[in-house]
Short mmCIF file of C-alpha atoms in Angstrom, two decimals:
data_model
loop_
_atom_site.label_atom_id
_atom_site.label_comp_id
_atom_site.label_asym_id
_atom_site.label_seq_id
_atom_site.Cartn_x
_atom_site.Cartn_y
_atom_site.Cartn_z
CA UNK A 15 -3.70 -24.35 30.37
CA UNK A 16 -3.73 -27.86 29.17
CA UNK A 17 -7.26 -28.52 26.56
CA UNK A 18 -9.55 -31.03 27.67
CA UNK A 19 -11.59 -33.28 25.75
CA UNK A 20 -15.30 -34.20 26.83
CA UNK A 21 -15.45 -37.84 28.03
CA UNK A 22 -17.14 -40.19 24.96
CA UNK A 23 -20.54 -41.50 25.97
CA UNK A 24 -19.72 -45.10 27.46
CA UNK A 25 -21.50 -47.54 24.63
CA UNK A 26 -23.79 -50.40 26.52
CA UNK A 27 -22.09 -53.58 27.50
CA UNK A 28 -23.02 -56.60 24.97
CA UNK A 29 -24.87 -58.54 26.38
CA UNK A 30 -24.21 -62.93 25.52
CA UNK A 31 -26.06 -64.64 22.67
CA UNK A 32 -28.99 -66.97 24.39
CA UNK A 33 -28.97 -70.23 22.26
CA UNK A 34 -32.56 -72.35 22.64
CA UNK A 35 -31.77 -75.59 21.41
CA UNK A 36 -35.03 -77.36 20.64
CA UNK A 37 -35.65 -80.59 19.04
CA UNK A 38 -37.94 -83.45 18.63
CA UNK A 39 -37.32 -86.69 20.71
CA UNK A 40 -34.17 -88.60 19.18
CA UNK A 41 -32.63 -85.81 17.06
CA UNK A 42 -29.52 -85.61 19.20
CA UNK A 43 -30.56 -82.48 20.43
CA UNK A 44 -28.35 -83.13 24.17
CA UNK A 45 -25.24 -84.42 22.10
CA UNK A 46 -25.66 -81.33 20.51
CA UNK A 47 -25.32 -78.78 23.24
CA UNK A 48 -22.30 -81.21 24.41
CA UNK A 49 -20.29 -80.47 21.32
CA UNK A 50 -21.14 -76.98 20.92
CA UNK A 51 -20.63 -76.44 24.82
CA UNK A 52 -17.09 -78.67 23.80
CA UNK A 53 -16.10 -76.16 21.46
CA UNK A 54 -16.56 -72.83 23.02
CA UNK A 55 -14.37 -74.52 26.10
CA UNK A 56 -11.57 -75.10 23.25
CA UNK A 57 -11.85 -71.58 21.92
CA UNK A 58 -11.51 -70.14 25.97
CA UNK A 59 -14.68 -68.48 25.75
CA UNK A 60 -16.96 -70.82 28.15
CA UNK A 61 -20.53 -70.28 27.74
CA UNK A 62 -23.42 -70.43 31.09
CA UNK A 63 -25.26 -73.51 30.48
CA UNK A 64 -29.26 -74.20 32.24
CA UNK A 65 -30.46 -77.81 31.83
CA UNK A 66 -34.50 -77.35 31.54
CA UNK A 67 -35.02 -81.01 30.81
CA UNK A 68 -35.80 -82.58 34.87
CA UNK A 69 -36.12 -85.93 32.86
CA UNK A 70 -32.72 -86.41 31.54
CA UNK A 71 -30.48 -89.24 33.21
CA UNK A 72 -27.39 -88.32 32.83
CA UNK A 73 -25.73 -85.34 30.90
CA UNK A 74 -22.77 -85.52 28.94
CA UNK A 75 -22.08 -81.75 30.25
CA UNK A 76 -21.93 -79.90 33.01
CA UNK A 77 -25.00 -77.46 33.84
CA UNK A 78 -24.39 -74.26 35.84
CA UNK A 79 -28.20 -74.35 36.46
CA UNK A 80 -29.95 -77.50 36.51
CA UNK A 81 -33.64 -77.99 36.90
CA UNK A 82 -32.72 -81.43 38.59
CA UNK A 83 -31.35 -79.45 41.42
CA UNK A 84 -34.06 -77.92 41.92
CA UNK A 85 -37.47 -80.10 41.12
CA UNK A 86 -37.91 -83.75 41.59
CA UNK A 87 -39.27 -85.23 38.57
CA UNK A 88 -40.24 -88.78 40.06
CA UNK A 89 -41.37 -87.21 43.38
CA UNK A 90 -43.48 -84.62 41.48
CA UNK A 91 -45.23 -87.64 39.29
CA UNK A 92 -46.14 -89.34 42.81
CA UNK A 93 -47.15 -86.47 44.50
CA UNK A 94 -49.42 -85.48 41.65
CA UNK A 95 -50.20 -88.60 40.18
CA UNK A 96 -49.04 -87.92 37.09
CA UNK A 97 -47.97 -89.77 33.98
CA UNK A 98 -44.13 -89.04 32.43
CA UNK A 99 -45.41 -86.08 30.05
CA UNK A 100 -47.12 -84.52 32.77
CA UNK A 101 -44.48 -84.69 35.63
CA UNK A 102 -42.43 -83.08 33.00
CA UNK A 103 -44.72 -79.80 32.15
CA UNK A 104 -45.77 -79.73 35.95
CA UNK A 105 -41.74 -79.96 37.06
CA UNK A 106 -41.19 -76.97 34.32
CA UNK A 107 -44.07 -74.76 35.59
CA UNK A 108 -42.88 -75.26 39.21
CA UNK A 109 -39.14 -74.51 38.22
CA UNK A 110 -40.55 -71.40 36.29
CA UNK A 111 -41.87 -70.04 39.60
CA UNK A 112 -38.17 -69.10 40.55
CA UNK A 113 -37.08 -68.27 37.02
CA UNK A 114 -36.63 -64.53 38.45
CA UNK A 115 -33.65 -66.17 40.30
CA UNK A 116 -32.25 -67.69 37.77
CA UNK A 117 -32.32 -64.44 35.65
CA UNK A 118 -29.87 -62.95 38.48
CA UNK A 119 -27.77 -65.43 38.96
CA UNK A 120 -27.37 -65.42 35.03
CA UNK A 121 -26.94 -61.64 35.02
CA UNK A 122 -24.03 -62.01 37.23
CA UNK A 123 -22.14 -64.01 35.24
CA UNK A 124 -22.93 -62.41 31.97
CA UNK A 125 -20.15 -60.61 31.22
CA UNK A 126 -17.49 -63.51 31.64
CA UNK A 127 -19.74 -65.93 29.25
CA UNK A 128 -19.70 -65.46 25.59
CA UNK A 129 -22.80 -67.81 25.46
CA UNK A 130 -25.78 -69.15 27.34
CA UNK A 131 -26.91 -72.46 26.36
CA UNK A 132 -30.33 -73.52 27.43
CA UNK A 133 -30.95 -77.21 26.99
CA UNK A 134 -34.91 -77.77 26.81
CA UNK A 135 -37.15 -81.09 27.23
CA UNK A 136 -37.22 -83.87 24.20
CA UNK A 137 -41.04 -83.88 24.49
CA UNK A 138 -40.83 -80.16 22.56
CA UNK A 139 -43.95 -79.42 22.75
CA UNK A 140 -43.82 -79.54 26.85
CA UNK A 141 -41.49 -75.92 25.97
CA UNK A 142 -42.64 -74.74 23.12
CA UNK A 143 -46.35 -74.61 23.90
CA UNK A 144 -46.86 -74.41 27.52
CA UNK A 145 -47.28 -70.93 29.53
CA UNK A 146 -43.95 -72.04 31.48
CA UNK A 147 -42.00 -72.43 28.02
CA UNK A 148 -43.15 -69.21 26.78
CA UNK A 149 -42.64 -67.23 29.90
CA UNK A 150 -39.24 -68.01 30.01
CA UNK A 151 -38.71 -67.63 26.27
CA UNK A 152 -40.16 -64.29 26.22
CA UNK A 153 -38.03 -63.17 30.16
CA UNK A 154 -34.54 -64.29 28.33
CA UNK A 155 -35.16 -62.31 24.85
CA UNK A 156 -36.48 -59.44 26.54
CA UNK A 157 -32.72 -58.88 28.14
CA UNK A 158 -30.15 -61.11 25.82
CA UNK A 159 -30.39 -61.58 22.09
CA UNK A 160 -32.00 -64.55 21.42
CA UNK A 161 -32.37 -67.35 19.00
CA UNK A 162 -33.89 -70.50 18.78
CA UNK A 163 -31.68 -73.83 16.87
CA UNK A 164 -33.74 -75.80 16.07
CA UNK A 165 -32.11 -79.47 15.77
CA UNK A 166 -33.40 -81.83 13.31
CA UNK A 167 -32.81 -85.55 12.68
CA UNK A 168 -31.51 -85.38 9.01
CA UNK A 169 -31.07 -89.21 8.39
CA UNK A 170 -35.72 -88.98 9.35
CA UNK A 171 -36.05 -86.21 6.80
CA UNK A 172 -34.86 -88.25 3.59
CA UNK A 173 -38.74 -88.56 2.77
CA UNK A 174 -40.71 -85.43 1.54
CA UNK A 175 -43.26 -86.40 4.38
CA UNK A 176 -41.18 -86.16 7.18
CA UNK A 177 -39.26 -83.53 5.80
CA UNK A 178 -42.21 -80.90 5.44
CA UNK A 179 -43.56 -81.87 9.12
CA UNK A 180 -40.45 -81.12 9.88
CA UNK A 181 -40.63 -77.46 7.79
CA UNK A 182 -44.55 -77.06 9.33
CA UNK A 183 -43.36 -77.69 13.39
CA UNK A 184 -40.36 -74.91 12.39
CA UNK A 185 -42.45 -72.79 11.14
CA UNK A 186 -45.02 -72.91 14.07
CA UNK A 187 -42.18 -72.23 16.46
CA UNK A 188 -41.01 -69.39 14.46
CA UNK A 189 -44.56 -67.69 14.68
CA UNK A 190 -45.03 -68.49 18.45
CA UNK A 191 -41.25 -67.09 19.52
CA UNK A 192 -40.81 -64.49 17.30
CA UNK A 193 -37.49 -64.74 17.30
CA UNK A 194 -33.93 -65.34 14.86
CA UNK A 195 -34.32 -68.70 13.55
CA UNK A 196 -31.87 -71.69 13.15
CA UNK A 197 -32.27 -74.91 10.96
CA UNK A 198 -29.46 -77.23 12.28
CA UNK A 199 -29.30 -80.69 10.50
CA UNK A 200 -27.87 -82.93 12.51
CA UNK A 201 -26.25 -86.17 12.41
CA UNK A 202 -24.00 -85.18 9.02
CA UNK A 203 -22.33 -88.01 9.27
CA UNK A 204 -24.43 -90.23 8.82
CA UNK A 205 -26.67 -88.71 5.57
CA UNK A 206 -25.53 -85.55 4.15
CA UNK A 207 -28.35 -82.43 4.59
CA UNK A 208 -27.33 -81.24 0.87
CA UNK A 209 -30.61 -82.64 -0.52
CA UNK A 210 -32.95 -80.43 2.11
CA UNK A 211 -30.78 -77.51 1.37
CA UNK A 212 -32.01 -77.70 -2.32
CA UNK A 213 -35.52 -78.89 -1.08
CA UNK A 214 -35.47 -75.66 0.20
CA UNK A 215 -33.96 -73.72 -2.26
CA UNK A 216 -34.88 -75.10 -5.63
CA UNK A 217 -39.00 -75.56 -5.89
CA UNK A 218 -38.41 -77.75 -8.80
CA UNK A 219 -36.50 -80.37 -7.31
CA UNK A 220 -38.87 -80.48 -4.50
CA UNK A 221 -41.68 -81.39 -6.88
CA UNK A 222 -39.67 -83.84 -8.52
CA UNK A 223 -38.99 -85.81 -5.24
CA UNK A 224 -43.16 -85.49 -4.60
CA UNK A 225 -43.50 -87.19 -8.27
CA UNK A 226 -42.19 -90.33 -7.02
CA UNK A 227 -44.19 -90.35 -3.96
CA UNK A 228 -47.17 -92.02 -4.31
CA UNK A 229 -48.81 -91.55 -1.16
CA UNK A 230 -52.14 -89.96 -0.50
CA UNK A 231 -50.30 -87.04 0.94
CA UNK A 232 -48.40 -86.23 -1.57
CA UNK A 233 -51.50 -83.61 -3.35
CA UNK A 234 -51.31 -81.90 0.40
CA UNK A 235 -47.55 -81.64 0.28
CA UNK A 236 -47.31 -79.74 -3.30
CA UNK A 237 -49.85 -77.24 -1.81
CA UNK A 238 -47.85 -76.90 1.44
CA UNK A 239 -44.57 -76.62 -0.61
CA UNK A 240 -45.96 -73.26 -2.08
CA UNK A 241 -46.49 -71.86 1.29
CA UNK A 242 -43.21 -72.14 2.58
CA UNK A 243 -41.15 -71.38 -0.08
CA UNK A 244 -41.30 -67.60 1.05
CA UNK A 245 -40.66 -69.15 4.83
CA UNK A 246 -37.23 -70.88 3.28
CA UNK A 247 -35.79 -67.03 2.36
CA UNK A 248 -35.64 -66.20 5.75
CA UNK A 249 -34.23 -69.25 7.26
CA UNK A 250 -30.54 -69.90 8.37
CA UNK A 251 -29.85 -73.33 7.61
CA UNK A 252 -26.17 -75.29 8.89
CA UNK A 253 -25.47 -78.85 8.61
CA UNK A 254 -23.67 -80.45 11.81
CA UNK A 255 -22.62 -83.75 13.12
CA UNK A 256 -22.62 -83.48 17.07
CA UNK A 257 -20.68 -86.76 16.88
CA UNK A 258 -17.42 -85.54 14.76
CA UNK A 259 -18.15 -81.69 15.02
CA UNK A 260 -18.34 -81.35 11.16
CA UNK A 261 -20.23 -77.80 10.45
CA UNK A 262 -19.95 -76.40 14.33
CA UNK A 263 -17.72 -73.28 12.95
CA UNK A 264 -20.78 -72.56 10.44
CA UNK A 265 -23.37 -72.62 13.49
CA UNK A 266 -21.58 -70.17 14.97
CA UNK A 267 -21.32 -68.09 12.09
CA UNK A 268 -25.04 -68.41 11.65
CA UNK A 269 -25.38 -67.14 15.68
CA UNK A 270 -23.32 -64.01 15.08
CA UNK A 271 -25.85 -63.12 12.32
CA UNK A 272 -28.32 -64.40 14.32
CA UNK A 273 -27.62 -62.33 17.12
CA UNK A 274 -27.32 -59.03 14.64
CA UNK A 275 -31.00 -59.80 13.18
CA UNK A 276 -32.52 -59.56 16.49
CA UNK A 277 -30.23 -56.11 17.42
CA UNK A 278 -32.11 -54.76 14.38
CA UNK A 279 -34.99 -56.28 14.01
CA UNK A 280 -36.19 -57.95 16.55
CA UNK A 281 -35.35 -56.24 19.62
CA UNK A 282 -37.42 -53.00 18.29
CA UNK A 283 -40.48 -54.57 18.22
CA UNK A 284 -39.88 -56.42 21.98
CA UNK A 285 -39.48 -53.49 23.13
CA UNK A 286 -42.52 -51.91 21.63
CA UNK A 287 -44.69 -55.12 22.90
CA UNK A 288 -43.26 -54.38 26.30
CA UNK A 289 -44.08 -50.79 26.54
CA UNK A 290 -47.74 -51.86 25.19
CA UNK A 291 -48.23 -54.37 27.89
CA UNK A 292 -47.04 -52.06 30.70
CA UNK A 293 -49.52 -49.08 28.90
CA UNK A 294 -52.84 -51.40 28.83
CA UNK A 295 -51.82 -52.13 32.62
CA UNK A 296 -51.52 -49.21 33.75
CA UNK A 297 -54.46 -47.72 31.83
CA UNK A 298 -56.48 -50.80 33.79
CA UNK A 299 -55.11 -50.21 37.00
CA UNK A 300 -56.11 -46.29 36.22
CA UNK A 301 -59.68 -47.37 35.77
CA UNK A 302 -59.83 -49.57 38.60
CA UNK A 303 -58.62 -46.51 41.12
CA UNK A 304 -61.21 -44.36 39.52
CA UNK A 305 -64.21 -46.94 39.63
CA UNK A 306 -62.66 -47.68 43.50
CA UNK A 307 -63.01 -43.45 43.83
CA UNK A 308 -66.64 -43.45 42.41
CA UNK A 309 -67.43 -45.81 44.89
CA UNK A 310 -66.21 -44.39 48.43
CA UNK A 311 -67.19 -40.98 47.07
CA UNK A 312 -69.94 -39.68 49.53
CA UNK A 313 -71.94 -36.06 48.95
CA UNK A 314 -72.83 -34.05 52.30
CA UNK A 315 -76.33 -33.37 52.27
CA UNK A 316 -79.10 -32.94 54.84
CA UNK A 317 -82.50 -34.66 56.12
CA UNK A 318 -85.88 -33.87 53.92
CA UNK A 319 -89.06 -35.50 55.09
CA UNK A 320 -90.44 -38.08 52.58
CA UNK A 321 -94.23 -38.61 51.73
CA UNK A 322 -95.53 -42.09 51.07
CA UNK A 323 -94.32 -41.70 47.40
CA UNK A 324 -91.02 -40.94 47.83
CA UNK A 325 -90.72 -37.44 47.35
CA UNK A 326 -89.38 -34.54 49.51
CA UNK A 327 -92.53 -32.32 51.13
CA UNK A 328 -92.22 -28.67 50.85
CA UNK A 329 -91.37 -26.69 53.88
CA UNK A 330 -95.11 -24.86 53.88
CA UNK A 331 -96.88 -28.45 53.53
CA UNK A 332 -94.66 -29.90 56.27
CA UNK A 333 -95.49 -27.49 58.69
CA UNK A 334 -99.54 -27.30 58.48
CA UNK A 335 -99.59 -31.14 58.84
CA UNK A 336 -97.90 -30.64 62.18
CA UNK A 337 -100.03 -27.67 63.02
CA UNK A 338 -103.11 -29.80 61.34
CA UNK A 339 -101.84 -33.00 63.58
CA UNK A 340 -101.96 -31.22 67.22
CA UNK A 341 -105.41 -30.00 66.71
CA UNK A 342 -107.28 -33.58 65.76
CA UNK A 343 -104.77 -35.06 68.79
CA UNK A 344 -106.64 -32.29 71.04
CA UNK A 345 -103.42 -31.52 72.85
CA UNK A 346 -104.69 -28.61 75.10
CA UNK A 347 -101.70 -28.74 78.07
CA UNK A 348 -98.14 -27.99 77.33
CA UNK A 349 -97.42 -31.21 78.77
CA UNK A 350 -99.46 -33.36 76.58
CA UNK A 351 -98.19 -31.35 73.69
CA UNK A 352 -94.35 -31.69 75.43
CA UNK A 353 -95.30 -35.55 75.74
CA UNK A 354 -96.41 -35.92 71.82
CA UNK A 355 -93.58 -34.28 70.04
CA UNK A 356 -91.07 -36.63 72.35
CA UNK A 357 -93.24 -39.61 71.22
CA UNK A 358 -91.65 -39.59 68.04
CA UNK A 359 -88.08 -39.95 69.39
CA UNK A 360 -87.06 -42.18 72.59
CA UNK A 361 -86.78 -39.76 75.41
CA UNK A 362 -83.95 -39.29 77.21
CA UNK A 363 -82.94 -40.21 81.08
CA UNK A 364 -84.43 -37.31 82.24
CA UNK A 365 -87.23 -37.57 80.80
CA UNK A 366 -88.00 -40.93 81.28
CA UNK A 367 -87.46 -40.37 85.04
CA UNK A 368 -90.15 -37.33 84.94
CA UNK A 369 -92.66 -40.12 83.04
CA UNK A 370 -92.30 -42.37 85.98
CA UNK A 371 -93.00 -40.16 88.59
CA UNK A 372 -96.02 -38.92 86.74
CA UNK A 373 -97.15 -42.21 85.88
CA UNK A 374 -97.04 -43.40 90.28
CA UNK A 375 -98.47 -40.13 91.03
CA UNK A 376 -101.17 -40.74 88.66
CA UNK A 377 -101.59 -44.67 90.40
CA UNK A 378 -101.70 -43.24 93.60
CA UNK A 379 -104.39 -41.06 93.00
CA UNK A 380 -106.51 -43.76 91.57
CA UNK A 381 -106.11 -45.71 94.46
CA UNK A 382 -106.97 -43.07 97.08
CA UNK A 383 -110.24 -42.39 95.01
CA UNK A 384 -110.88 -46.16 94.78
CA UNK A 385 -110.67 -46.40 98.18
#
């Protein structure tokens, strides 16, 4: 008798890393998904790329999914009558329509990608704070780990100004996506990012760079600078250049940590949000099917005479008015009596057809006794 083992418990299928890239107008946000997109073909792990951007000319990649396919953003401005910014949000809320699609056709390829890179608009707020942007934010995390890079034009963010709009836009789009976080400075190359790196990390120098500013905002900055400093811990922060690939390794490295914060941390409380939605539904529909009940309910119950107020007679009081009602008519022959208590109703056929022939017997004898 040969000993068998039980079967292990087959562990869940990883799912791919969903990489956001977001970024303001000019910070070489598309280059950017070319040369990471570049770099997982080297490394014979292709990634499942969506272009979300209908605006875009011409991309330097190839999309699996692209919202150009699918929306016209020129024909959707005349159509509409729109200006550029809004044929862009109105193109994104129309391609969101149809995002349940794109879900499956991603879920079919999911486990031959290692990645799935979604390119969004340059105008970032069109994404980041529209219903459209946040509906398909919240559809992707709620299945794949995701994480947002955002991309950020280092050689602009030399000047404390710039840099800590830069630091306040992050940090709103941390807040609204609630999800792993990425600081990529791009465009290496060109300025190194070591200086916002110990912006970031050392309050000191930070201050000292405000010193020489002499603008009126730098009083506003100092106070800001105290409110992120606890925002900086839990940042991951890689310097790139999308034009020589310098620091793409490190991105990656930040993803794979990335993608382990939101196994742990994040994907607990999605969850939770998702079971508390579907609870305050279902507790509304519940209420709705019991108000719908109370409605349509209707008691069995039988006919009570009313008085002039309003309120049932008694069965004693009912009767002597009838008795009390025959006597002042003076009803003396069964047939006057018959003929009263039918007045109250509409007679019947028969009885209509009785009332006739009484009624030309009646004529007739007025005649003869006229005549």
């Amino acid at each position: 008798m040969s000993d068998s083992t039980p079967a292990a418990p087959q562990e869940a299928t990883p799912q791919p890393p969903v990489i956001l890239c977001i970024g303001m107008a000019g910070s070489g946000k598309t280059t950017f998904m070319q040369r990471i997109n570049a770099h997982l073909h080297s490394q014979k792990t292709p990634p499942y790329v969506l272009n979300l951007d209908p605006a875009v000319g011409q991309l330097p990649f190839t999309a699996n999914i692209d919202i150009r396919d699918t929306v016209n953003y020129k024909e959707v401005m005349k159509q509409y009558n729109l200006g550029p910014n809004g044929g862009i949000l109105t193109s994104l809320n129309l391609f969101t329509t149809k995002f349940d699609q794109v879900l499956n056709l991603v879920a079919k390829r999911a486990q031959d990608v290692s990645h799935v890179l979604v390119d969004t608009p340059g105008q970032i707020e069109i994404f980041t704070w529209s219903a459209s942007g946040a509906i398909i934010t919240d559809t992707l995390a709620a299945t794949y780990p995701t994480m947002v890079a955002y991309i950020i034009d280092t050689p602009r963010t030399t000047s404390p100004a710039t840099f800590m709009s830069n630091m306040l836009y992050a940090c709103s789009i941390l807040y609204k996506t609630k999800l792993p976080f990425i600081l990529v400075f791009n465009k290496t190359d060109v300025v190194s990012h070591d200086f916002a790196v110990e912006w970031m990390t050392d309050f000191e120098k930070f201050q000292d760079a405000l010193r020489r500013d002499t603008s009126y905002m730098s009083s506003l900055m100092n106070s800001m600078s105290l409110v992120l400093e606890e925002f900086y811990e839990h940042l991951k922060v890689v310097g790139v250049s999308a034009v020589t690939g310098q620091g793409i390794d490190q991105f990656f490295d930040a993803v794979k940590e990335a993608a382990q914060e939101y196994e742990t941390d994040y994907k607990p409380e999605i969850e939770r949000a998702i079971r508390k939605k579907m609870e305050k539904e279902e507790k509304e529909r519940q209420e709705q099917l019991n108000r719908l009940m109370k409605d349509v309910s209707v008691s069995k119950g039988t006919e009570v005479a009313l008085d002039q107020d309003g309120e049932a007679w008694p069965e004693e009081e009912e009767q002597a008015y009838e008795d009390q009602a025959e006597d002042d008519d003076g009803f003396n022959s069964e047939e006057e009596s018959s003929l009263a208590a039918n007045s109250k109703y509409p007679p019947t056929a028969s009885q209509q057809k009785q009332n006739d022939e009484k009624f030309k017997s009646w004529l007739q004898q007025a005649n003869n006794a006229r005549d």
